[in-house]
Short mmCIF file of C-alpha atoms in Angstrom, two decimals:
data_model
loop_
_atom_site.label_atom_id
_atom_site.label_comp_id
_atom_site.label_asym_id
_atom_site.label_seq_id
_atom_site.Cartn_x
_atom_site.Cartn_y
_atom_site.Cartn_z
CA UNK X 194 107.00 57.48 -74.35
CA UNK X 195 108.96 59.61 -71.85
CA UNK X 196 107.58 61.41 -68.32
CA UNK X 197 106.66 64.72 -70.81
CA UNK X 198 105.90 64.83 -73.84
CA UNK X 199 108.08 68.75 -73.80
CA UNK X 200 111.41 68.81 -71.91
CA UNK X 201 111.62 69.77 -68.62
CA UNK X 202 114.18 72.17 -66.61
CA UNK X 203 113.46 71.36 -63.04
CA UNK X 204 112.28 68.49 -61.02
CA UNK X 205 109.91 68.81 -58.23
CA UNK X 206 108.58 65.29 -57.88
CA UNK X 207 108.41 64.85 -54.64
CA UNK X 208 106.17 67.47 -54.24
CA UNK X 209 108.92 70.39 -52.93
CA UNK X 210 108.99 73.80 -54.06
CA UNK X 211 105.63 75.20 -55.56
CA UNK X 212 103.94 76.42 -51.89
CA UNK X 213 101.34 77.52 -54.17
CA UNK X 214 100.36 74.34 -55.21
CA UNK X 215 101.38 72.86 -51.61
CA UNK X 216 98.85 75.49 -50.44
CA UNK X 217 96.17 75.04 -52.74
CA UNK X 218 96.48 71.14 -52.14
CA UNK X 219 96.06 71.81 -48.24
CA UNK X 220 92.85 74.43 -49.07
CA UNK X 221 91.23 71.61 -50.93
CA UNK X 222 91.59 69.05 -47.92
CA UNK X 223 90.36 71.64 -45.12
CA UNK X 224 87.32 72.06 -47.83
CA UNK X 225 86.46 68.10 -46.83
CA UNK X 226 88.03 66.33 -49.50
CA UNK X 227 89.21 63.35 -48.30
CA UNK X 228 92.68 63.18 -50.26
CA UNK X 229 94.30 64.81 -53.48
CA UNK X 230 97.39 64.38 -56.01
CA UNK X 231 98.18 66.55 -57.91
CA UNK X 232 100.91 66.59 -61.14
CA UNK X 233 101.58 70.13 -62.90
CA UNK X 234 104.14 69.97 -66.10
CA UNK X 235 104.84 73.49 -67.48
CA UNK X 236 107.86 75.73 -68.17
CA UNK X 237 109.03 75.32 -64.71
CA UNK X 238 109.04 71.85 -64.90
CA UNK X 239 107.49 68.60 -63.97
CA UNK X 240 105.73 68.94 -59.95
CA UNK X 241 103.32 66.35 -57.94
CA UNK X 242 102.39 66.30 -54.99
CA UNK X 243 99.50 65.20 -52.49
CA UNK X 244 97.99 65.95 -49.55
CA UNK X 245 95.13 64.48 -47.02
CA UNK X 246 94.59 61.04 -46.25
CA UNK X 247 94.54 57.33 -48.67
CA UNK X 248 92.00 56.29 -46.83
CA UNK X 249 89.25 56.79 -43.92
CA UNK X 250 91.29 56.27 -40.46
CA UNK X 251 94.51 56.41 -41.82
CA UNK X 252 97.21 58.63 -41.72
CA UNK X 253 98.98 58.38 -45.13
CA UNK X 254 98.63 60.54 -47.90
CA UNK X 255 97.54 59.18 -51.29
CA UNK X 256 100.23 57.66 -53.81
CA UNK X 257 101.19 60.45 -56.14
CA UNK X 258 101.36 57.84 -59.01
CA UNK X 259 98.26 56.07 -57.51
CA UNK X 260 95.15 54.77 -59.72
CA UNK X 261 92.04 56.16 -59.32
CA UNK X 262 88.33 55.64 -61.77
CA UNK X 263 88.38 59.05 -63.90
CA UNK X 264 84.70 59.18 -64.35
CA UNK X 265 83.56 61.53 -67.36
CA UNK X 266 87.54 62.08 -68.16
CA UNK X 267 86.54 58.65 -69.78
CA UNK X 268 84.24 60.66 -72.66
CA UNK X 269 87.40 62.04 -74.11
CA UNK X 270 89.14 58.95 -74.85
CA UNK X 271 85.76 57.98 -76.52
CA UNK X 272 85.12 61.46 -78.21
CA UNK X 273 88.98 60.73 -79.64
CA UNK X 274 88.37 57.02 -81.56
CA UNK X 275 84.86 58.37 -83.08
CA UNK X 276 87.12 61.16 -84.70
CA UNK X 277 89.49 58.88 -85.21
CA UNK X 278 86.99 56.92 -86.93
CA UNK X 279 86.22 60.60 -89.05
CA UNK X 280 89.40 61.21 -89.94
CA UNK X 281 89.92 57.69 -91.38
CA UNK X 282 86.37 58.49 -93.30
CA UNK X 283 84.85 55.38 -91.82
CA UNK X 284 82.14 57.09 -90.58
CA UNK X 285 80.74 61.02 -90.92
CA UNK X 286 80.36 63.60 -87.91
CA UNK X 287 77.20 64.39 -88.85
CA UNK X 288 76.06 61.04 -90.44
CA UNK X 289 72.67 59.51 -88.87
CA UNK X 290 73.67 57.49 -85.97
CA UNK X 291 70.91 55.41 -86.81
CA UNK X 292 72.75 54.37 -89.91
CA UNK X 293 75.04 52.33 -87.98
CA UNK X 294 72.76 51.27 -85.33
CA UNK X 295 69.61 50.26 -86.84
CA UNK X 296 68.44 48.34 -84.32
CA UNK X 297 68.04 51.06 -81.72
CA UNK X 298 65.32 52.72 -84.38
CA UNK X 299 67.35 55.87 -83.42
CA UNK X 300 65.53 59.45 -84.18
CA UNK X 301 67.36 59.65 -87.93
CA UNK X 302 67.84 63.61 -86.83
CA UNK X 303 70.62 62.34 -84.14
CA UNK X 304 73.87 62.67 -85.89
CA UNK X 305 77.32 61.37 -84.10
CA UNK X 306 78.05 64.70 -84.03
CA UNK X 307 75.10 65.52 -81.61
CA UNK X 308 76.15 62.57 -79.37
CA UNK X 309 79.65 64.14 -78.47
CA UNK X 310 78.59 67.16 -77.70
CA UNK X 311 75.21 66.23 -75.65
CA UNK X 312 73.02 67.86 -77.86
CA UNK X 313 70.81 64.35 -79.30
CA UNK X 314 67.95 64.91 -76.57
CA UNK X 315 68.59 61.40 -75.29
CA UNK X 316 67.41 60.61 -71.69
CA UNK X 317 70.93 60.20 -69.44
CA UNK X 318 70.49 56.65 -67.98
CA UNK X 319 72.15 57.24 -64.81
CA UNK X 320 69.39 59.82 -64.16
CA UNK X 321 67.69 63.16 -65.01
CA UNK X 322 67.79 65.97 -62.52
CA UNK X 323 64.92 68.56 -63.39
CA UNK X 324 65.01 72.72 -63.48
CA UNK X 325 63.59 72.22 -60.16
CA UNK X 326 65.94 70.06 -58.19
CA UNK X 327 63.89 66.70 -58.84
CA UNK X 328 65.50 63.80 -60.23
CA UNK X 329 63.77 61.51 -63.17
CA UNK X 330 65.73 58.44 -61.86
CA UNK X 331 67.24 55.94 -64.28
CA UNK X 332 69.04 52.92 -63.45
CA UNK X 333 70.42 52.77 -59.87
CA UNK X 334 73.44 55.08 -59.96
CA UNK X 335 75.21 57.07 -57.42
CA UNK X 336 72.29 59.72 -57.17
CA UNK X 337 70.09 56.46 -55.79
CA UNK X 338 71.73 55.51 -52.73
CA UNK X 339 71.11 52.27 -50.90
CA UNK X 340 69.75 50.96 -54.17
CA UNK X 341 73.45 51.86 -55.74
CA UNK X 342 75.37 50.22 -53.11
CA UNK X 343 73.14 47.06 -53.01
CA UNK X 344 73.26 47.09 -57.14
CA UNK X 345 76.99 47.86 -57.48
CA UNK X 346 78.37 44.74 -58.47
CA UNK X 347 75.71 44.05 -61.07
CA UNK X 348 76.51 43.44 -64.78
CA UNK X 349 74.68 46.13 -66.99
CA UNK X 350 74.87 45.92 -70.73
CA UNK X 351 75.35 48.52 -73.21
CA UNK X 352 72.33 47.55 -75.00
CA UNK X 353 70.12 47.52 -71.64
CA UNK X 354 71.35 51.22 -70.81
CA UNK X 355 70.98 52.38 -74.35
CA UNK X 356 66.88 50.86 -74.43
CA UNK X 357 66.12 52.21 -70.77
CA UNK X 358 66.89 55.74 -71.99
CA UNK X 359 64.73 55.39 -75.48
CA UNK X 360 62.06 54.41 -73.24
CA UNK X 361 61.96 57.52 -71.87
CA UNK X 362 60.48 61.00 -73.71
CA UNK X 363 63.54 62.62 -74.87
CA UNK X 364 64.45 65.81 -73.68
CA UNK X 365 64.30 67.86 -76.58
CA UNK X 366 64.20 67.89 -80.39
CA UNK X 367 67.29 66.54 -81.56
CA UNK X 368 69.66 69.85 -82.05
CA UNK X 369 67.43 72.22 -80.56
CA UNK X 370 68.87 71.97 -76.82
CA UNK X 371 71.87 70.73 -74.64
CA UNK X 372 71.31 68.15 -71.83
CA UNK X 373 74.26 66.55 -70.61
CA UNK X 374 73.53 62.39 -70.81
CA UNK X 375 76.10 59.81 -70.23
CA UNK X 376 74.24 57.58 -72.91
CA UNK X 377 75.09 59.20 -75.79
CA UNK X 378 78.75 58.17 -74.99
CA UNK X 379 77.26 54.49 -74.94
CA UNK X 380 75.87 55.12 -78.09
CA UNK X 381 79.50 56.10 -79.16
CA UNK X 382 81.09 53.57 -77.91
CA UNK X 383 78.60 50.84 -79.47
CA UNK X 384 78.87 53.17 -82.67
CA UNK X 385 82.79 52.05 -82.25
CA UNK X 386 82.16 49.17 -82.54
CA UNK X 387 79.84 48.54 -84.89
CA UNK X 388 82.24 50.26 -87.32
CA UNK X 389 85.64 48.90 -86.25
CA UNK X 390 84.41 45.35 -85.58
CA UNK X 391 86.41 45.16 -82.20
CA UNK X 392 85.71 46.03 -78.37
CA UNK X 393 85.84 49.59 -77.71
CA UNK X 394 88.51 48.58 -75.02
CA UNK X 395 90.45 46.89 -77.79
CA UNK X 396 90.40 50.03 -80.31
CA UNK X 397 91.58 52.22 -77.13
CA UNK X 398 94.21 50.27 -76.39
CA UNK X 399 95.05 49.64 -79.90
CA UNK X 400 95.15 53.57 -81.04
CA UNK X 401 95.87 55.66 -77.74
CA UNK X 402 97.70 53.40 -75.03
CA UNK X 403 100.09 51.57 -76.80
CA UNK X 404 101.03 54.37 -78.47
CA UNK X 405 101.39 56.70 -76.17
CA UNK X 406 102.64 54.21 -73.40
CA UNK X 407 99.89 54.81 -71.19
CA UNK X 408 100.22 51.64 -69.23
CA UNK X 409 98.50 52.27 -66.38
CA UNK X 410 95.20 53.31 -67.75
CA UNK X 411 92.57 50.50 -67.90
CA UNK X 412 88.98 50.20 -69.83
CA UNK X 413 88.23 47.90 -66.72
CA UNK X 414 84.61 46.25 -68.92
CA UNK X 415 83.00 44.84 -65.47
CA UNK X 416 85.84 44.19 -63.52
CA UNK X 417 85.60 45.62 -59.85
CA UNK X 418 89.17 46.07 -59.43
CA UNK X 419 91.29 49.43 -59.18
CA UNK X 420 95.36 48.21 -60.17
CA UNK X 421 97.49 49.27 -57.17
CA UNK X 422 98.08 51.48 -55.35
CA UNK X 423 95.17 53.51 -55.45
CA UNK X 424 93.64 55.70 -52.31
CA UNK X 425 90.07 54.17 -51.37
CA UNK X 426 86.71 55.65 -52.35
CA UNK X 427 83.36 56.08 -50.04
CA UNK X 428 80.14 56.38 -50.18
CA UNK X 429 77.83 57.56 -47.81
CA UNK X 430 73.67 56.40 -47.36
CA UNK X 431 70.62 56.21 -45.32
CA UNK X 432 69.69 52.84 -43.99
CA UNK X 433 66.41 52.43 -42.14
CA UNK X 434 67.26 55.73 -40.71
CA UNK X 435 70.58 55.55 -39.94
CA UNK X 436 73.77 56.86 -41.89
CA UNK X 437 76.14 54.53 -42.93
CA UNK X 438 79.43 54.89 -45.11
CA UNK X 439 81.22 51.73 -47.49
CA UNK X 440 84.17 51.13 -48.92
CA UNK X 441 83.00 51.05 -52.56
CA UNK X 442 86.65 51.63 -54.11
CA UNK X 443 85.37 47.94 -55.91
CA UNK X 444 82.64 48.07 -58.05
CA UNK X 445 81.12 47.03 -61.34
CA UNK X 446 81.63 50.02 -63.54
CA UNK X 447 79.50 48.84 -66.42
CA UNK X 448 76.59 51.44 -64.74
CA UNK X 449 78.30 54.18 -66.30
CA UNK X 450 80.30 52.28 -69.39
CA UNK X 451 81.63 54.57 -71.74
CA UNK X 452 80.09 57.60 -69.92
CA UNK X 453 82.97 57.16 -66.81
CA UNK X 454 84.39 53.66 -66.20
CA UNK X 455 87.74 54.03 -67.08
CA UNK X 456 90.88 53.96 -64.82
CA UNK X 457 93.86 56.12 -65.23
CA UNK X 458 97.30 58.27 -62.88
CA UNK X 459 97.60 61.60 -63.31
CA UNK X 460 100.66 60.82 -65.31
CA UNK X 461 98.99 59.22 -67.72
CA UNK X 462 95.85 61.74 -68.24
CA UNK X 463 98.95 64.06 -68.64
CA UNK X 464 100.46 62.28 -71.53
CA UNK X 465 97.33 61.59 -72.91
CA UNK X 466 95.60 65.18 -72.88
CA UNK X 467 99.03 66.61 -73.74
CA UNK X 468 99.13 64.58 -76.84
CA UNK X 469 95.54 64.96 -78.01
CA UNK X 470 95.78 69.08 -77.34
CA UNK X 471 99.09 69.31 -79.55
CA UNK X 472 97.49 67.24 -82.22
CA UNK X 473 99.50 64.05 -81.88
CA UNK X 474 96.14 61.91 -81.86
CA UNK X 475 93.98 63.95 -84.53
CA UNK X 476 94.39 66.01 -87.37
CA UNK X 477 93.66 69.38 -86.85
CA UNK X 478 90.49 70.37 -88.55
CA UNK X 479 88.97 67.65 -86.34
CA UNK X 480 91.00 68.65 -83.95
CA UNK X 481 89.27 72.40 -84.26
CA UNK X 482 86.08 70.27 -84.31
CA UNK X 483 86.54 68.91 -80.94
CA UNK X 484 87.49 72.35 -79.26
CA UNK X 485 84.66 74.46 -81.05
CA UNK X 486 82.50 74.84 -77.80
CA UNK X 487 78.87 74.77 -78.08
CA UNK X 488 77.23 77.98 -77.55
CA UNK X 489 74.89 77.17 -74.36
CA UNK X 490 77.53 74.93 -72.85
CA UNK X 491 80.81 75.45 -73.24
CA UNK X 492 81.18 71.75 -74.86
CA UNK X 493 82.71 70.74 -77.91
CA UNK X 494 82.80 67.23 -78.80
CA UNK X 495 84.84 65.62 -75.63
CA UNK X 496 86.36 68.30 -74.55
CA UNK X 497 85.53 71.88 -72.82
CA UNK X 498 86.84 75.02 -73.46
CA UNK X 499 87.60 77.90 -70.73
CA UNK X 500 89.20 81.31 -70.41
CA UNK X 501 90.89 81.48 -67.03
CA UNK X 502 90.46 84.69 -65.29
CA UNK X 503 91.78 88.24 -66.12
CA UNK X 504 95.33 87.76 -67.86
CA UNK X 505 95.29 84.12 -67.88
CA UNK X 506 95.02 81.43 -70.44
CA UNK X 507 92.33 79.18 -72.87
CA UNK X 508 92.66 75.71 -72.17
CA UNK X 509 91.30 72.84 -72.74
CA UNK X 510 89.41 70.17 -70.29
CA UNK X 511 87.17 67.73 -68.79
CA UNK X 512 86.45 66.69 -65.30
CA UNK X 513 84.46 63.82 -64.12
CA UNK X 514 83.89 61.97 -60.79
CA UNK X 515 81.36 59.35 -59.15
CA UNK X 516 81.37 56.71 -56.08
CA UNK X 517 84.14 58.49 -53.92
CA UNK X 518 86.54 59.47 -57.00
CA UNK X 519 87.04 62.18 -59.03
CA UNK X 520 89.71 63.52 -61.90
CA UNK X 521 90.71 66.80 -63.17
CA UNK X 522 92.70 66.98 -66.89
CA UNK X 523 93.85 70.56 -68.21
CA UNK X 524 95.81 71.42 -70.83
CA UNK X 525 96.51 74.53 -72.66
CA UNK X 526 96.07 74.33 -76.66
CA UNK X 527 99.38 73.64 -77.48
CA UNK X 528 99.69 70.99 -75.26
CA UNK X 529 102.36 72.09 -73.00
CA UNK X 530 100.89 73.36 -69.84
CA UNK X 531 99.14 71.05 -68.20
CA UNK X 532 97.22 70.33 -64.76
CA UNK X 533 96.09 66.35 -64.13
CA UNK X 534 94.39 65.67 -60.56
CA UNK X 535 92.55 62.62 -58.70
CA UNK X 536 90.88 63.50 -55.72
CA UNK X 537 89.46 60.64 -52.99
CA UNK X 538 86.41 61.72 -51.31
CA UNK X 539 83.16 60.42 -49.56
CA UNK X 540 80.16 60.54 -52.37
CA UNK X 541 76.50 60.36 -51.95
CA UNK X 542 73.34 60.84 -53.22
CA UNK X 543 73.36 64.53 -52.20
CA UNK X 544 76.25 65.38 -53.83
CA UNK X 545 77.37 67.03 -50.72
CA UNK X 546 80.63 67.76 -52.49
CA UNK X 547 79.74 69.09 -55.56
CA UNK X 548 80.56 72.80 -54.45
CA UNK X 549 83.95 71.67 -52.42
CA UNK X 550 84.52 69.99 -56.11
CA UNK X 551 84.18 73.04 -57.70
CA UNK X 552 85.93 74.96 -55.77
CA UNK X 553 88.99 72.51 -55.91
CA UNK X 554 88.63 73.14 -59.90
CA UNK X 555 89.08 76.95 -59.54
CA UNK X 556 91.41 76.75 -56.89
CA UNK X 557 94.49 74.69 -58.77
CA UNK X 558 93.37 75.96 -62.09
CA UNK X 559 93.96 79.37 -60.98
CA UNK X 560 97.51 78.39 -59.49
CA UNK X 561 98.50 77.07 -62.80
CA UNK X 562 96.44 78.92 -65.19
CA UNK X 563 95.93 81.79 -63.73
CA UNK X 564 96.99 85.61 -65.04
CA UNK X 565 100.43 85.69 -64.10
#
């Protein structure tokens, strides 16, 4: 596959020209952001960039074509090879889940549909965070701090993360409510591959990155290990009263599996997203499936949907981030705007940078979104 997937008239890749996206970049490190890339393809061209600092002490900036763990960016690739799975009429979007995994004794209401777009009821195993600020922990995740960091190179298995959450009340009649949960994307990924008969790694290598040449994007299992070069990733926790911050760029993903463990660059989320939005990965009327946004949420079924200001565009997204890294994929419908970002950061339990995280969203999405 070449750099775009539409050609190109200009070439700013080292990060030249643009001083609105220079500027925004620099806005997003004075916000406390540790480090940012940034890659923009649109009518003006192919632009990167980055700003801020690879790692804590250290003066360079990250590697525009670095690796970094995309976190929830990782429920789209999913979302994709269920429909996939649709399209090929392997399986139905609103078939019982429970039909091809009987042994979870699944609520027969939950349909695969209802797992991609969050609306099964099923308790998130990485943790439920009540109308009232209080969290209904799960497994230790990065909301649990010290018990993460002590727990972060342990082995989880689907199955395990799957039976934790049923053990739990669900949150709501199945189809009556929305609740974000990062196990119904273990449930999709299991549903995978019940019905293919192969890893869920396998099948996403098999129909999205050989095809589309994504070759540095990794479905890393349990593997600690981030392919280099990559900027480093904190995380920041009380210890017998004191404050301490690790390295925890290496970890064991399989806490999150399918609902963020994956490793991509922003060139590849670019291809990728590109290629799903122009309908190069699905045929359309699942392709209209997966952008039809849920009414309370914004979500379709791996994918969000948002109007961007006054004068400015629809597109198409999803964000993730956890443990000190974070991604940011936009694309407009027809695939050939798009926006792809990694940021490096210190997490913790607090989420201290939740609203510098947001604002980083608005920020470059207005710049290359925006009304014009």
């Amino acid at each position: 596959m070449t750099e775009s997937l539409h050609t190109t008239t200009t070439d700013s890749a080292a990060g030249n020209g643009r001083p609105e996206l220079r500027k925004a970049l620099q806005d997003i490190v004075d916000s406390g952001v540790m480090g940012v890339q940034l890659r923009v393809h649109d009518e003006r061209g192919r632009w990167v960039g980055s700003a801020g600092v690879s790692e804590l002490g250290g003066t360079a900036e990250p590697p525009t074509d670095g690796h970094f763990r995309i976190g929830s960016n990782t429920k789209t690739f999913t979302a994709t090879l269920v429909l996939q799975l649709v399209a090929e009429g392997r399986i139905g979007l609103d078939t019982p889940v429970a039909d091809c995994l009987p042994e979870f004794a699944l609520d027969r209401r939950i349909t695969v549909r209802m797992l991609l777009q969050h609306t099964s009821g099923v308790f998130n195993h990485t943790g439920e965070y009540e109308a009232d600020g209080t969290i209904v922990p799960g497994i230790p995740s990065t909301i649990a701090g010290k018990e993460w960091v002590d727990k972060r190179f342990h082995t989880y298995r689907d199955e395990e993360l799957v039976r934790l959450s049923l053990s739990r009340p669900a949150r709501f009649e199945p189809g009556s409510g929305w609740s974000y949960s990062n196990t119904n994307y273990v449930l999709a990924r299991l549903l995978v591959e019940k019905v293919t008969g192969r890893s869920c790694a396998e099948e996403t290598r098999r129909r999205i990155l050989e095809p589309l040449g994504l070759s540095g994007t990794v479905v890393p299992g349990t593997s600690p290990e981030v392919p280099a070069p990559h900027a480093r990733a904190y995380y920041r926790y009380e210890d017998a009263g004191r404050e301490e911050t690790v390295d925890v760029t290496c970890h064991n993903p399989s806490w999150i599996s399918a609902g963020g463990d994956m490793i991509s660059t922003t060139e590849d989320l670019h291809t990728f997203i590109s290629a799903l939005a122009s309908g190069r990965l699905l045929p359309a009327p699942l392709l209209a499936e997966m952008r039809t946004p849920h009414a309370a949420s914004g979500f379709g079924l791996g994918l969000r949907v948002q109007e961007v200001g006054d004068g400015g565009e629809t597109v198409l997204f999803h964000n993730g981030g956890h443990s000190g890294h974070a991604a940011l994929m936009y694309s407009t419908p027809d695939g050939r705007r798009t926006l792809t970002a990694a940021l490096n950061y210190v997490d913790d339990a607090a989420l201290s940078l939740a609203e510098a995280f947001q604002k980083t969203q608005e920020r470059l999405v207005e710049a290359v979104f925006g009304g014009r």
